[in-house]
Amino acid sequence: MSSVTLRELTKQYAGNAGLSLDSVSLDVAHGEFICLVGPSGCGKTTALRMIAGLESVTSGEIEIGDRVVNDLAPRDRDIALVFQSYALYPHMTVFGNMSFGLKIRKVPKDEIKAAVTDAARILDLEQYLDRKPAQLSGGQRQRVALGRAIVRNPAAFLMDEPLSNLDAKLRVQTRAEIARLHHRLGATMIYVTHDQVEAMTMADRIAVINLGKLEQVGSPRELYLRPANQFVAGFIGSPSMNFVPMHVESIDGGIRVVSAGGDMDVNLDDVESAMIHRAGVSDVVLGVRPEHLDHRPRSGRGLQLSASVDVIEFLGNDEHVHLSSGSHELVAIVDARTPLTIGDTLTLSASSEAIHLFHPETGVALK
Amino acid sequence: MSQVPSVRERRTVGLLKRLRLSRAVVNVILGLVAVFWLVPTISLLVISLRPESLFGESGWWTVFTAPSQLTWGNYTTIFSQGFAAGGVLDSLTTSLEITIPVTILVALISSLAAYSLVFGSWRGRDWIFLVIVGLMVVPLQVALIPVVQLYREMGNLFGLNPYGTIPGVIIFHVAFGLPFGIFLMRNFLTGIPKDLLEAGRIEGAGEWKIFYSIVLPLALPAIASLAIFQFIWVWNDLLVALVFLGGNVHTPLTIFLYDQTRSLAANYWIVSTGAVVSIFVPLIVFFSFQRYFVRGVLAGAVK
């Protein structure tokens, strides 16, 4: 087990003007579980495949342990990759699948047997060792793919959306299993997913990638509470953050920001006023998470708005309410016991701590 | 539930009855077609098992009323020559000497070429494949004379003329078997998920290991059908054998049989007995490769 370091890693495919991966730098500590998240086509899988050695490096450096592996073949990098499709060898038994890599490396037979039995025990596959992949369920195949990685005891585990082919229930179960596995093995894991919930629940740290660029790296809590920019703010959290363009107005002794139609206004506290002063902007994008919109009038500083109810999604404990306020659409999460009907006008508020401000052009969070 | 069957139930029963009836009709028709197709082969077998003298006297079907006609006489006669040149066993050996290497070479080279065409990353492989597909339409007759000349030139230049030798026939058959072989194998290999190869690569397998441990076992159904096609095609070939081995001492079965029919008084008992012998080998090949025709070999690989 060892650390993985990416230094200004860049990938450009032949015949493609844009960069698939643009100067991404990332340090993955020994034993850390890091998730690469981003929308599909953002370059996260490309990054993973470059670490694995399945894609060439256009520029930059990949370091595993303390050696640069740019020019090493995949087999010499001491990594294991769990494919999205599992990529099990259909003509081999579960035992054959899990022992294939060890056999190639000429590990003695009894050691292979011990390693496979051990992995099978961890993954609860002991009674399936003689079966072929076709005779297994999706969840079991997934575990065989994990087992194939575990037996090799690699420097780092790479996983490419390993849960995306499972149904929702199995996904939650396997998610916990992988987290437990990470805990147990203490292995360095790099996990690619487009599902921010997976990333939030499993990762020590998350790297958000968009259009080939690294947007932000941090713990799930950090990304949720202090997103670096509008993209990260919108990507992390479900339903995603509401964004409203606002205009900055000076009032006696402070600053107020107002939406275009005047349906929303915010009394900023001193910290936020100072942010806007420092940025020197006359417009700003306001962000507030649906779960932070309260169904009551504002008391003190913060946001207040009135909006009419368009759609109500009942989820049991609470409801996702889609609202329109002037020309803006918003989502709020309210207690399911609140009596609401479509067309109602609500007064919603948010405390000033729940408010995020972003630069109108660059999208960077104001500091 | 009432005792009286509902309308729907009665309808279902009626439908099932009709289905069973129509299935019976289909089976009878299929049986008749099968018998019709088998008659020439059966007659050949019966003729080979009747004494030569009876050939001009009564029809082969009289065997059904007089089974005492049956005898192994013809077989003991043609096998009595042993492996002497010009005998049926010698021809059988020659046929195998040509057919087996051709089948193995075509299967092997086609698989390797297809592997490179599908999983390689060299430039222009799609164009090469198109050219190979184009070669499939070239009839082999047009190549007979040029190849004979080429062989002769080889003899002049290197002192090694494959004309009139078994390797000469093998080279010709392999060359004409490859376009179809590559076409078939390439189309089959494109169905193998690339992830499997990448998984192997990460686990430490080199190109050869991936080829024979992952790709070949998965391609067995295609290889089996290619081998059967190729085997039967070469086994039945008369034209190429005549051109390249026409005057040879050792000739394949097709030439042996042809030699027996072309004289004015054709030796029908030898022809029929030899033909039965020549049928057996392809049948053995077919049934032994048949078990590789497994559908869904790739099941469970991905997803």
mmCIF file of C-alpha atoms in Angstrom, chain B residues 2 23 58 73 106 149 174 184 188 214 220 230 284 288 296:
data_model
loop_
_atom_site.group_PDB
_atom_site.id
_atom_site.type_symbol
_atom_site.label_atom_id
_atom_site.label_comp_id
_atom_site.label_asym_id
_atom_site.label_seq_id
_atom_site.Cartn_x
_atom_site.Cartn_y
_atom_site.Cartn_z
ATOM 1 C CA SER B 2 -66.631 -23.314 -11.119
ATOM 2 C CA ARG B 23 -46.635 -29.763 -34.538
ATOM 3 C CA SER B 58 -30.833 -55.760 -59.194
ATOM 4 C CA GLY B 73 -16.340 -58.034 -49.282
ATOM 5 C CA VAL B 106 -6.006 -21.435 -41.214
ATOM 6 C CA GLN B 149 4.186 -20.176 -62.418
ATOM 7 C CA VAL B 174 -4.209 -21.847 -46.614
ATOM 8 C CA LEU B 184 -15.226 -14.859 -39.459
ATOM 9 C CA PHE B 188 -16.516 -12.887 -33.595
ATOM 10 C CA ILE B 214 -8.566 -15.249 -22.533
ATOM 11 C CA LEU B 220 -13.733 -21.561 -29.471
ATOM 12 C CA GLN B 230 -12.210 -25.419 -43.738
ATOM 13 C CA ILE B 284 -16.017 -37.575 -37.179
ATOM 14 C CA SER B 288 -16.110 -33.941 -32.353
ATOM 15 C CA GLY B 296 -23.638 -17.572 -24.850
#
